[in-house]
Coordinates of C-alpha atoms in Angstrom, one line a residue:
Chain M
X1 CA 80.6 -106.6 29.9
X2 CA 80.4 -108.7 27.1
X3 CA 82.9 -108.7 24.2
X4 CA 81.5 -107.3 21.9
X5 CA 80.9 -103.8 24.4
X6 CA 84.4 -104.5 25.5
X7 CA 85.6 -103.7 22.2
X8 CA 83.3 -101.3 21.7
X9 CA 84.5 -99.7 24.6
X10 CA 88.4 -99.6 23.2
X11 CA 87.1 -98.6 19.8
X12 CA 85.5 -95.0 21.0
X13 CA 88.4 -94.7 23.1
X14 CA 90.9 -94.6 20.3
X15 CA 88.6 -92.8 18.4
X16 CA 88.4 -89.9 21.1
X17 CA 92.5 -90.0 21.3
X18 CA 92.8 -89.7 17.1
X19 CA 89.9 -87.2 17.6
X20 CA 92.2 -85.0 19.5
X21 CA 95.1 -85.4 18.1
X22 CA 93.4 -84.1 14.4
X23 CA 92.0 -81.1 16.2
X24 CA 95.1 -80.3 17.8
X25 CA 96.4 -80.2 14.2
X26 CA 93.2 -77.9 13.1
X27 CA 93.9 -75.5 15.9
X28 CA 97.9 -75.4 15.2
X29 CA 96.6 -74.9 11.5
X30 CA 94.1 -72.1 12.6
X31 CA 91.3 -74.2 11.7
X32 CA 87.8 -72.5 13.4
X33 CA 85.8 -74.7 15.4
X34 CA 83.9 -76.3 12.7
X35 CA 87.1 -77.1 10.6
X36 CA 88.4 -78.7 14.1
X37 CA 85.3 -81.1 14.7
X38 CA 85.7 -82.2 10.6
X39 CA 89.0 -83.0 11.5
X40 CA 88.8 -84.9 14.9
X41 CA 85.7 -86.8 12.2
X42 CA 88.1 -87.0 10.0
X43 CA 91.1 -88.7 12.5
X44 CA 89.3 -90.5 15.0
X45 CA 86.5 -92.4 12.5
X46 CA 88.7 -93.0 9.7
X47 CA 90.8 -95.3 10.2
X48 CA 87.5 -97.9 11.5
X49 CA 85.4 -96.7 8.0
X50 CA 88.5 -98.2 6.0
X51 CA 88.9 -100.9 8.8
X52 CA 85.0 -102.3 8.3
X53 CA 84.5 -101.1 4.5
X54 CA 87.9 -103.5 4.1
X55 CA 85.9 -106.1 6.4
X56 CA 83.2 -105.7 4.2
X57 CA 80.5 -105.3 7.4
X58 CA 77.3 -103.1 5.8
X59 CA 77.2 -99.4 7.0
X60 CA 80.5 -98.6 9.3
X61 CA 79.8 -98.4 13.1
X62 CA 81.0 -95.2 12.6
X63 CA 78.2 -93.9 10.9
X64 CA 75.3 -96.2 11.9
X65 CA 75.8 -95.9 15.7
X66 CA 75.4 -92.1 16.5
X67 CA 77.6 -92.9 20.0
X68 CA 80.4 -92.4 17.8
X69 CA 80.3 -89.0 17.1
X70 CA 80.8 -88.3 20.7
X71 CA 83.6 -88.6 20.7
X72 CA 85.1 -86.0 18.3
X73 CA 82.9 -83.8 19.3
X74 CA 84.5 -84.1 22.9
X75 CA 88.0 -83.6 21.6
X76 CA 86.8 -79.9 19.8
X77 CA 85.2 -79.1 22.8
X78 CA 88.4 -80.0 24.9
X79 CA 90.6 -78.5 22.7
X80 CA 88.8 -76.0 21.9
X81 CA 88.3 -74.6 25.7
X82 CA 92.6 -75.4 26.3
X83 CA 92.9 -73.6 23.4
X84 CA 95.2 -70.8 25.3
X85 CA 97.0 -72.9 27.6
X86 CA 98.2 -75.7 25.0
X87 CA 101.6 -74.8 24.2
X88 CA 103.2 -77.8 23.2
X89 CA 100.8 -79.2 20.3
X90 CA 103.5 -81.4 18.6
X91 CA 104.7 -83.1 22.1
X92 CA 100.3 -83.3 22.5
X93 CA 99.8 -84.6 19.5
X94 CA 102.6 -87.3 19.2
X95 CA 100.6 -88.6 22.4
X96 CA 97.1 -88.7 21.6
X97 CA 98.6 -90.0 18.0
X98 CA 100.0 -92.9 20.2
X99 CA 97.3 -94.1 22.5
X100 CA 94.6 -93.6 19.2
X101 CA 97.9 -96.5 17.7
X102 CA 98.0 -98.5 20.9
X103 CA 94.2 -99.0 20.8
X104 CA 93.2 -98.9 17.0
X105 CA 96.0 -101.5 16.2
X106 CA 94.1 -103.6 19.1
X107 CA 90.2 -103.2 18.2
X108 CA 91.1 -103.6 14.2
X109 CA 92.8 -106.8 14.7
X110 CA 90.0 -108.3 17.4
X111 CA 86.9 -106.9 15.1
X112 CA 88.6 -108.6 12.2
X113 CA 89.0 -112.2 13.8
X114 CA 85.2 -111.4 14.9
X115 CA 84.5 -111.2 11.4
X116 CA 86.0 -114.4 10.8
X117 CA 89.4 -113.3 9.2
X118 CA 92.3 -115.4 9.5
X119 CA 95.3 -113.7 11.7
X120 CA 96.6 -112.9 8.5
X121 CA 94.1 -110.3 7.3
X122 CA 93.5 -109.8 10.7
X123 CA 97.0 -108.3 11.7
X124 CA 97.0 -106.3 8.3
X125 CA 93.6 -105.0 9.1
X126 CA 95.1 -104.2 12.2
X127 CA 97.4 -102.0 10.8
X128 CA 95.6 -100.2 8.4
X129 CA 92.7 -99.9 11.1
X130 CA 95.8 -97.9 13.7
X131 CA 97.6 -96.1 10.9
X132 CA 94.4 -94.7 8.9
X133 CA 93.4 -92.3 10.6
X134 CA 96.6 -90.8 11.1
X135 CA 97.3 -90.7 7.2
X136 CA 94.3 -89.2 6.8
X137 CA 95.2 -86.4 8.5
X138 CA 98.1 -86.4 7.5
X139 CA 97.2 -86.1 3.8
X140 CA 94.7 -83.6 4.1
X141 CA 96.6 -81.7 6.4
X142 CA 98.8 -81.3 3.3
X143 CA 102.1 -83.1 4.6
X144 CA 103.8 -86.6 4.0
X145 CA 102.7 -89.0 5.9
X146 CA 104.8 -89.5 9.5
X147 CA 104.0 -93.2 8.6
X148 CA 106.9 -93.0 6.1
X149 CA 109.0 -90.3 7.8
X150 CA 112.2 -92.5 8.3
X151 CA 112.7 -90.7 11.7
X152 CA 109.6 -91.7 12.9
X153 CA 108.7 -95.0 14.2
X154 CA 105.1 -95.6 13.3
X155 CA 104.2 -98.5 12.2
X156 CA 106.5 -100.8 14.1
X157 CA 104.6 -100.3 17.1
X158 CA 101.5 -101.1 15.1
X159 CA 102.2 -104.2 13.2
X160 CA 104.6 -105.8 17.1
X161 CA 100.3 -104.5 18.6
X162 CA 98.2 -105.6 15.6
X163 CA 100.8 -109.3 15.9
X164 CA 100.9 -109.7 19.5
X165 CA 97.1 -109.3 19.8
X166 CA 96.1 -112.3 17.0
X167 CA 98.6 -114.4 19.0
X168 CA 97.7 -114.0 22.8
X169 CA 94.0 -114.0 21.3
X170 CA 94.8 -117.2 19.3
X171 CA 96.4 -119.2 22.8
X172 CA 93.3 -118.0 24.5
X173 CA 95.1 -115.6 26.9
X174 CA 93.7 -112.4 25.2
X175 CA 92.3 -111.1 28.7
X176 CA 91.7 -108.0 30.8
X177 CA 95.2 -107.9 31.9
X178 CA 97.4 -109.0 28.6
X179 CA 95.2 -106.8 25.8
X180 CA 96.0 -103.4 28.6
X181 CA 99.7 -105.0 28.0
X182 CA 99.8 -105.4 25.2
X183 CA 98.4 -101.6 24.2
X184 CA 100.7 -99.9 26.9
X185 CA 103.9 -101.8 25.3
X186 CA 102.8 -100.4 21.6
X187 CA 102.2 -96.9 23.3
X188 CA 106.0 -97.0 25.4
X189 CA 107.0 -98.4 22.2
X190 CA 106.1 -95.7 19.9
X191 CA 106.5 -92.8 22.3
X192 CA 110.5 -94.2 23.3
X193 CA 111.4 -94.2 20.0
X194 CA 109.8 -90.2 19.2
X195 CA 111.3 -89.4 22.1
X196 CA 115.3 -90.4 20.7
X197 CA 114.9 -89.9 17.0
Chain D
X1 CA 58.3 -88.9 -12.7
X2 CA 59.1 -91.6 -9.7
X3 CA 61.0 -91.2 -6.3
X4 CA 63.3 -93.5 -7.5
X5 CA 63.8 -91.4 -11.0
X6 CA 63.7 -87.8 -9.1
X7 CA 66.1 -89.1 -7.3
X8 CA 68.3 -90.0 -9.6
X9 CA 67.5 -86.6 -12.3
X10 CA 68.5 -85.3 -8.4
X11 CA 72.0 -86.9 -8.6
X12 CA 73.2 -86.8 -11.7
X13 CA 72.6 -82.7 -11.6
X14 CA 74.6 -82.7 -8.3
X15 CA 77.2 -84.7 -10.6
X16 CA 77.2 -82.2 -13.6
X17 CA 78.3 -79.1 -10.9
X18 CA 80.8 -80.4 -8.9
X19 CA 82.1 -81.8 -12.5
X20 CA 82.6 -78.8 -13.8
X21 CA 84.0 -77.4 -10.9
X22 CA 86.5 -79.6 -11.2
X23 CA 87.4 -79.0 -14.7
X24 CA 87.8 -75.2 -14.1
X25 CA 90.0 -76.4 -11.1
X26 CA 91.3 -78.2 -14.0
X27 CA 91.7 -75.0 -16.4
X28 CA 93.5 -73.6 -14.1
X29 CA 96.2 -75.7 -13.5
X30 CA 97.0 -75.8 -17.2
X31 CA 95.0 -79.6 -17.4
X32 CA 94.9 -81.0 -20.5
X33 CA 91.2 -81.6 -21.1
X34 CA 91.8 -85.7 -20.7
X35 CA 93.0 -84.4 -16.9
X36 CA 89.8 -81.9 -16.8
X37 CA 87.7 -85.1 -17.7
X38 CA 89.3 -87.5 -15.4
X39 CA 89.1 -84.6 -12.8
X40 CA 85.9 -83.6 -13.3
X41 CA 84.7 -87.9 -13.4
X42 CA 86.8 -88.0 -9.9
X43 CA 85.0 -84.5 -8.6
X44 CA 81.4 -85.1 -9.8
X45 CA 81.2 -89.3 -8.9
X46 CA 83.7 -88.7 -5.5
X47 CA 80.9 -87.6 -3.4
X48 CA 78.7 -90.3 -4.4
X49 CA 80.7 -93.6 -5.1
X50 CA 82.2 -92.7 -1.3
X51 CA 78.5 -92.4 -0.4
X52 CA 77.9 -95.6 -2.2
X53 CA 80.2 -97.6 -0.6
X54 CA 79.4 -96.6 3.5
X55 CA 76.1 -97.4 2.9
X56 CA 77.3 -100.8 0.9
X57 CA 74.5 -101.2 -1.8
X58 CA 77.1 -103.2 -3.7
X59 CA 78.7 -101.0 -6.8
X60 CA 78.1 -97.7 -6.7
X61 CA 75.6 -96.7 -9.3
X62 CA 78.6 -93.6 -10.6
X63 CA 80.0 -97.3 -11.9
X64 CA 77.5 -99.6 -12.3
X65 CA 74.8 -97.0 -14.6
X66 CA 76.6 -95.4 -17.6
X67 CA 74.7 -93.1 -17.6
X68 CA 76.9 -90.9 -14.4
X69 CA 79.7 -90.5 -17.5
X70 CA 77.5 -88.1 -19.3
X71 CA 77.5 -85.0 -16.7
X72 CA 80.9 -85.5 -16.7
X73 CA 82.3 -85.9 -20.2
X74 CA 79.7 -82.8 -20.5
X75 CA 81.2 -80.3 -18.1
X76 CA 84.4 -81.7 -19.5
X77 CA 83.4 -80.5 -23.3
X78 CA 81.8 -77.1 -21.6
X79 CA 84.6 -75.7 -19.4
X80 CA 87.2 -76.5 -22.8
X81 CA 84.9 -74.9 -25.6
X82 CA 84.5 -72.1 -23.1
X83 CA 88.7 -71.7 -21.8
X84 CA 89.4 -68.5 -23.4
X85 CA 86.1 -66.8 -22.5
X86 CA 86.2 -67.6 -18.8
X87 CA 88.1 -64.8 -16.8
X88 CA 87.3 -65.5 -12.8
X89 CA 87.8 -69.5 -12.4
X90 CA 87.3 -69.0 -8.7
X91 CA 84.2 -67.4 -8.3
X92 CA 82.6 -69.3 -10.9
X93 CA 84.4 -72.5 -9.2
X94 CA 82.5 -72.0 -6.4
X95 CA 79.1 -71.1 -7.6
X96 CA 78.7 -74.8 -9.0
X97 CA 80.6 -75.8 -6.2
X98 CA 78.2 -74.7 -3.9
X99 CA 75.3 -75.2 -6.4
X100 CA 76.4 -79.1 -6.5
X101 CA 76.8 -79.0 -1.9
X102 CA 73.4 -78.2 -2.2
X103 CA 71.7 -80.8 -4.3
X104 CA 74.0 -83.5 -2.9
X105 CA 73.6 -83.0 1.0
X106 CA 69.9 -83.7 0.2
X107 CA 70.6 -86.5 -2.5
X108 CA 73.1 -88.4 0.1
X109 CA 70.6 -88.0 3.2
X110 CA 67.5 -89.3 0.9
X111 CA 69.3 -91.9 -0.4
X112 CA 70.5 -92.8 2.8
X113 CA 67.1 -93.1 4.0
X114 CA 65.7 -94.6 1.5
X115 CA 68.7 -97.6 1.9
X116 CA 67.0 -97.9 6.1
X117 CA 69.7 -95.7 7.7
X118 CA 68.3 -93.8 10.6
X119 CA 67.6 -89.7 11.0
X120 CA 71.9 -89.7 11.8
X121 CA 73.6 -91.8 9.7
X122 CA 71.5 -89.9 7.1
X123 CA 72.6 -86.4 7.6
X124 CA 75.9 -87.9 8.7
X125 CA 75.6 -89.3 4.6
X126 CA 74.2 -86.0 3.4
X127 CA 77.0 -84.2 4.8
X128 CA 79.7 -86.8 4.0
X129 CA 78.6 -87.2 -0.3
X130 CA 78.2 -83.1 -0.2
X131 CA 81.9 -82.9 1.0
X132 CA 82.9 -85.9 0.0
X133 CA 83.9 -84.6 -4.0
X134 CA 85.4 -81.4 -3.2
X135 CA 87.5 -82.8 -0.8
X136 CA 88.9 -85.4 -2.7
X137 CA 89.6 -81.7 -5.9
X138 CA 91.3 -80.4 -3.4
X139 CA 93.7 -83.3 -1.9
X140 CA 94.7 -83.8 -5.4
X141 CA 95.1 -81.0 -6.3
X142 CA 97.5 -80.6 -3.5
X143 CA 95.9 -78.1 -1.4
X144 CA 94.5 -78.1 1.6
X145 CA 90.9 -78.2 0.9
X146 CA 88.2 -75.4 1.4
X147 CA 86.3 -77.6 4.2
X148 CA 89.0 -76.5 6.4
X149 CA 89.7 -73.4 5.4
X150 CA 88.7 -70.9 8.7
X151 CA 87.3 -68.0 6.1
X152 CA 85.3 -71.1 4.3
X153 CA 82.4 -71.6 5.7
X154 CA 81.7 -74.8 3.8
X155 CA 80.5 -78.1 5.8
X156 CA 78.0 -75.4 8.0
X157 CA 75.3 -75.0 5.3
X158 CA 75.4 -79.3 3.4
X159 CA 75.1 -79.7 7.2
X160 CA 71.9 -77.5 7.0
X161 CA 70.7 -79.0 4.2
X162 CA 71.4 -82.7 5.4
X163 CA 69.6 -81.4 9.0
X164 CA 66.5 -79.7 6.9
X165 CA 66.3 -82.5 4.5
X166 CA 66.0 -85.3 7.3
X167 CA 64.0 -83.3 9.5
X168 CA 60.9 -82.6 6.5
X169 CA 61.0 -86.5 5.2
X170 CA 60.3 -87.4 8.3
X171 CA 57.6 -85.1 9.1
X172 CA 56.3 -85.8 5.2
X173 CA 57.0 -82.6 4.4
X174 CA 59.2 -83.0 1.3
X175 CA 57.8 -82.6 -1.7
X176 CA 58.9 -80.9 -5.0
X177 CA 58.9 -77.3 -3.6
X178 CA 60.0 -77.9 -0.2
X179 CA 63.1 -79.9 -1.6
X180 CA 64.3 -77.1 -3.9
X181 CA 63.7 -74.5 -1.3
X182 CA 66.5 -76.4 0.4
X183 CA 68.8 -76.6 -2.3
X184 CA 68.2 -72.7 -2.8
X185 CA 68.6 -72.0 0.9
X186 CA 71.6 -73.8 0.9
X187 CA 73.3 -72.5 -1.9
X188 CA 72.6 -69.3 -0.8
X189 CA 74.2 -69.4 2.4
X190 CA 77.1 -70.9 1.1
X191 CA 77.6 -67.9 -1.7
X192 CA 76.5 -65.4 1.3
X193 CA 79.1 -66.9 3.1
X194 CA 81.5 -66.8 0.1
X195 CA 81.7 -63.4 -0.8
X196 CA 81.6 -62.0 2.8
X197 CA 84.6 -63.2 3.8
Chain H
X1 CA 96.3 -122.8 -15.5
X2 CA 92.8 -122.4 -14.7
X3 CA 91.1 -119.3 -15.8
X4 CA 90.5 -117.5 -11.9
X5 CA 94.5 -118.5 -11.3
X6 CA 95.6 -117.0 -14.7
X7 CA 94.0 -113.8 -13.0
X8 CA 96.0 -114.0 -9.7
X9 CA 98.7 -114.8 -11.8
X10 CA 98.6 -111.6 -13.7
X11 CA 97.0 -109.1 -10.6
X12 CA 100.0 -110.9 -8.1
X13 CA 102.7 -109.3 -11.0
X14 CA 100.9 -106.3 -11.7
X15 CA 101.0 -106.0 -8.0
X16 CA 104.8 -106.1 -7.5
X17 CA 105.6 -103.5 -10.5
X18 CA 103.4 -101.1 -9.4
X19 CA 105.0 -102.2 -5.7
X20 CA 108.8 -101.9 -6.8
X21 CA 107.5 -98.0 -9.0
X22 CA 106.5 -97.3 -4.7
X23 CA 109.8 -98.9 -2.8
X24 CA 111.6 -96.7 -6.1
X25 CA 110.0 -94.2 -5.1
X26 CA 111.1 -94.1 -1.1
X27 CA 114.6 -94.3 -1.8
X28 CA 114.1 -91.1 -3.7
X29 CA 112.2 -89.5 -1.0
X30 CA 114.5 -91.2 1.9
X31 CA 111.9 -93.4 3.5
X32 CA 113.7 -96.1 5.3
X33 CA 112.7 -99.6 4.6
X34 CA 109.6 -100.1 6.8
X35 CA 108.3 -97.1 4.7
X36 CA 109.4 -98.5 1.5
X37 CA 107.7 -101.6 2.8
X38 CA 104.8 -100.0 3.1
X39 CA 104.7 -97.5 0.3
X40 CA 105.0 -100.8 -1.5
X41 CA 102.2 -102.4 -0.7
X42 CA 100.3 -99.3 0.2
X43 CA 100.8 -98.9 -4.8
X44 CA 100.8 -102.2 -5.1
X45 CA 97.9 -103.5 -2.9
X46 CA 95.4 -100.1 -3.7
X47 CA 94.4 -99.9 -7.2
X48 CA 93.2 -103.3 -6.6
X49 CA 91.9 -102.3 -2.8
X50 CA 89.8 -100.3 -4.7
X51 CA 88.2 -102.4 -7.7
X52 CA 86.9 -104.9 -5.0
X53 CA 85.8 -102.3 -2.7
X54 CA 83.5 -100.9 -5.8
X55 CA 83.1 -104.6 -7.4
X56 CA 81.8 -105.1 -3.2
X57 CA 83.2 -109.1 -3.2
X58 CA 83.6 -108.7 0.2
X59 CA 87.0 -108.3 1.8
X60 CA 89.5 -107.6 -0.8
X61 CA 91.8 -109.8 -2.4
X62 CA 94.9 -108.0 -1.3
X63 CA 93.8 -108.6 2.7
X64 CA 92.0 -111.9 2.5
X65 CA 95.2 -113.7 0.8
X66 CA 98.8 -113.4 2.4
X67 CA 99.9 -114.3 -1.1
X68 CA 99.4 -110.6 -1.9
X69 CA 101.9 -109.9 0.7
X70 CA 104.9 -111.4 -1.1
X71 CA 105.5 -108.6 -4.5
X72 CA 105.5 -105.8 -1.9
X73 CA 108.5 -107.7 0.5
X74 CA 110.1 -108.8 -3.0
X75 CA 110.0 -105.3 -4.3
X76 CA 111.0 -103.2 -0.9
X77 CA 114.1 -106.2 -0.2
X78 CA 115.0 -105.2 -4.6
X79 CA 114.9 -102.3 -4.1
X80 CA 117.0 -101.9 -0.6
X81 CA 119.6 -104.4 -1.8
X82 CA 120.1 -102.7 -5.3
X83 CA 120.0 -99.4 -3.9
X84 CA 122.9 -97.7 -4.4
X85 CA 123.4 -99.1 -8.0
X86 CA 120.4 -97.1 -9.2
X87 CA 121.2 -94.0 -10.7
X88 CA 118.0 -93.0 -13.1
X89 CA 115.4 -93.5 -10.1
X90 CA 112.6 -92.0 -12.1
X91 CA 113.8 -93.2 -15.6
X92 CA 113.7 -97.0 -13.8
X93 CA 109.8 -96.0 -12.1
X94 CA 107.9 -94.8 -14.8
X95 CA 109.4 -98.4 -16.5
X96 CA 108.0 -100.2 -13.1
X97 CA 104.5 -97.8 -13.5
X98 CA 104.0 -98.6 -17.0
X99 CA 104.1 -102.3 -16.3
X100 CA 102.1 -102.0 -13.2
X101 CA 99.5 -100.3 -15.7
X102 CA 99.9 -102.5 -19.1
X103 CA 98.4 -105.8 -16.3
X104 CA 96.0 -104.0 -13.7
X105 CA 94.0 -102.9 -17.0
X106 CA 93.6 -105.5 -18.1
X107 CA 93.1 -108.3 -14.5
X108 CA 90.9 -105.0 -13.3
X109 CA 88.4 -105.4 -16.4
X110 CA 88.3 -108.9 -16.5
X111 CA 87.7 -109.5 -12.5
X112 CA 85.0 -106.7 -13.2
X113 CA 83.4 -108.8 -16.5
X114 CA 83.9 -112.2 -14.1
X115 CA 81.9 -110.4 -11.2
X116 CA 79.0 -109.8 -14.1
X117 CA 79.9 -106.5 -14.6
X118 CA 78.5 -104.5 -17.9
X119 CA 81.4 -103.2 -20.1
X120 CA 80.9 -100.4 -19.4
X121 CA 81.6 -100.5 -15.7
X122 CA 84.5 -103.0 -16.5
X123 CA 86.4 -100.4 -18.9
X124 CA 85.3 -97.7 -15.9
X125 CA 87.1 -100.0 -13.5
X126 CA 90.0 -101.3 -15.5
X127 CA 90.7 -97.9 -16.0
X128 CA 89.9 -97.3 -12.0
X129 CA 92.3 -100.4 -11.2
X130 CA 95.6 -99.3 -13.1
X131 CA 95.3 -95.5 -12.2
X132 CA 94.7 -96.5 -8.3
X133 CA 97.4 -96.9 -6.7
X134 CA 99.6 -94.4 -8.9
X135 CA 97.0 -91.7 -7.8
X136 CA 97.4 -92.9 -4.0
X137 CA 101.6 -93.1 -4.4
X138 CA 101.7 -89.3 -5.0
X139 CA 99.2 -88.0 -3.2
X140 CA 100.8 -89.7 -0.3
X141 CA 104.2 -88.6 -1.9
X142 CA 102.8 -84.4 -1.8
X143 CA 102.7 -84.5 -5.4
X144 CA 100.1 -83.4 -8.0
X145 CA 98.9 -87.7 -9.1
X146 CA 100.7 -88.1 -13.0
X147 CA 97.9 -88.5 -13.7
X148 CA 96.6 -85.1 -13.8
X149 CA 99.7 -84.0 -15.8
X150 CA 98.9 -82.0 -19.2
X151 CA 102.9 -83.8 -20.2
X152 CA 102.1 -87.1 -19.2
X153 CA 99.8 -90.0 -21.1
X154 CA 98.6 -91.6 -18.3
X155 CA 95.3 -92.6 -18.7
X156 CA 95.1 -93.0 -22.4
X157 CA 96.5 -95.9 -22.4
X158 CA 95.1 -97.6 -19.1
X159 CA 91.5 -96.8 -20.9
X160 CA 92.7 -98.3 -24.1
X161 CA 93.9 -101.3 -22.5
X162 CA 90.5 -101.4 -20.7
X163 CA 88.7 -100.8 -23.9
X164 CA 90.2 -103.3 -25.6
X165 CA 90.4 -106.0 -22.9
X166 CA 86.5 -105.9 -22.6
X167 CA 86.4 -106.2 -26.6
X168 CA 88.3 -108.7 -26.8
X169 CA 87.0 -110.5 -24.3
X170 CA 83.0 -109.5 -25.5
X171 CA 84.5 -111.1 -29.2
X172 CA 85.6 -114.3 -27.5
X173 CA 89.1 -113.2 -28.4
X174 CA 90.7 -113.1 -25.4
X175 CA 93.7 -116.1 -24.8
X176 CA 97.3 -116.2 -24.2
X177 CA 98.3 -114.7 -27.0
X178 CA 95.7 -111.9 -27.4
X179 CA 95.7 -111.2 -23.1
X180 CA 100.1 -110.8 -23.6
X181 CA 99.4 -108.5 -27.1
X182 CA 96.8 -105.9 -25.5
X183 CA 99.5 -105.5 -22.1
X184 CA 102.4 -104.4 -25.0
X185 CA 100.5 -102.6 -26.2
X186 CA 99.7 -100.1 -23.5
X187 CA 102.9 -100.5 -22.1
X188 CA 104.7 -99.5 -25.4
X189 CA 102.2 -96.7 -25.8
X190 CA 102.7 -95.3 -22.5
X191 CA 106.1 -95.8 -22.2
X192 CA 106.9 -93.9 -25.7
X193 CA 104.5 -91.3 -24.8
X194 CA 106.6 -90.6 -21.8
X195 CA 109.7 -90.6 -23.7
X196 CA 108.6 -87.3 -26.5
X197 CA 106.8 -84.9 -24.0

C-alpha cells in the first residue's frame, strides 16, 4: 500500500468513527434516519473539510472523492439497525469520538506535512482536524463543545498525538508500528481522562 | 441571456428568498434593522460562500461582486416596511426558505458542474449550498437547525432537486422549461411536507 | 517598518485583544486554562482565518506563521494570572473586544486591498474580519452573537472603520496618523454606544 493510500485509509477510518459519534448523538436527540445521516456527514467530514480548506488544496477530498460518502452511510445504517439495543449513548459516543480523535490528529498532521507545511502549522492543522468535527457536532446540537469543558481533557490528547506525529515523522521513524502506537496512546489518554473526571 | 448570466440571476433570486427568511427571523427575535440586514446577508450569502470556498474558485461571488449586496438590502427593507402587517412569521419564513432551497439546490449543482466537478460532488455541493444558509441562520439564532428536525423534511427535497439537476444536465435536457420545473417540484415537496407534519 | 510588517503588527495586536476577550469569557464560563487558550485562539484567529480563506490567499497567516500563536498564549497567561483580581468580566471583555474590532476592521480592509480586491469587497471583508472572531466566540459559548443584539451597536463601528479605511487609502491619505485615528474613532464609537444602551 502506497503512503497516499495508507493516509486515505486512515482518514476514512477516522471519518467512520466520527460519523458513528454523530449518528449516536442524532439517535439520542431523536433525529430521524436522514438527520442521522446528515449529522454523520457533518461530524465525519467536518474536520477534514476545514483542514483541506485551510491547506488550500482545491476541492476538499470529502467532496471530491465519492468514497468519503461510504463511512457516514455505514455509520448511520449501523446506528439505525442497533438503535434499540444501544443503551449507553454517552459512553459509546465518547469511545467512537476518541477513536476518531486519535486517527484525525495523525492524518491531519501528515496531510499538512505532505503539502509542505512547516511542523508548527502541521501540528496546528492536526489538532484542528481532530477537534473540528466534534466542535461542529456540539455547536449544531446546541451544546457547549466538550473541547471547552473544564472537566473533559479533549484538546490535550489531540495535541500530544499531532506533536508526536510531526516529531516521529521528522526523525524518519514513522512506520506501520509507530503510527498505530501514537493512535493507541491518544485513544487511551482521552478515554482514561474521560473516565476519571 | 447567456448561461452564466442565467446562473447568476438564479443565484441572486435564491439569495433574495433566503435573505427575506433571515430578516423575518430577525424581526421575530426583535433584532433592529441593522441586525436584520446582517442576518439577511448571512443567510442569503452563507450557502453560496461555503459552496465557492469548497469549489476553490477564488474570492466567493458574494464578496467579489457588489451586486450580491442588493438582495439582502431589498429583503431587510421590505421586511422592515411591512414589519407591523406581518402576522405569521413562521409560515412566511418557511415559504421564503423553501423558495431559496429550490433555487440554491439547482444553482449550487450547476455551478459545481461548470467548474468541472463530477456528478456526485456536484449533487453534494448543491445540497450543501441549499441547506448551508439555513443552518447558519438557525445556529446563529441558537436553535437546533430544522435540517435535523425529525418532523421537518428539509434535506430530502434539496437532494432530489440537486440529483434531478445533475441528471437532467447530463442528459442534455436542462432548459428554460425543465429548470423551473425542478425548482417548482422542490418547492412544492418542501412546503407540502412542512404543512403535513 | 515596511507596509507588510506594519500590517502584520496591526493584525497581531488585534489578535491579542480578541484573544483576551476570549480568555475572559472562558474565565467567566469556568473553562480551565487549556479551554481558555483554545477560546483565545479561536476568537483571536477566527476572523483572520475567515478573511484569508475568502481572499483565497493559500494557507491563512494564522496557521502558516507561528508568530500568530504568541498573542493567544500571552492572553491566556495574562487572564490566568490576573484571574482572581478581575471583577468586571463583561466591561473588560467589551473593552478588549472593541479594541480588536477597531484594529481588525482596518487590517482586514487593507489586506483585501493589497490582494487586489475592489473597494466594496475590501469593506465587506474588513467588516467580516472584525466581527468574525466575536461571532465565533458567542456561538461557541451558546449565546446569540452581540452582533445581532438590537441594544448593542457592533457592526456599525466596524463598517464605519472599514469604509473610512478604504476611502482614506484610495485618497492616498493612509498614514501613521490617519490609521490610528480611524482605530481610535471606531473604539470610542463602540464603547460609547455600549455604555449608553
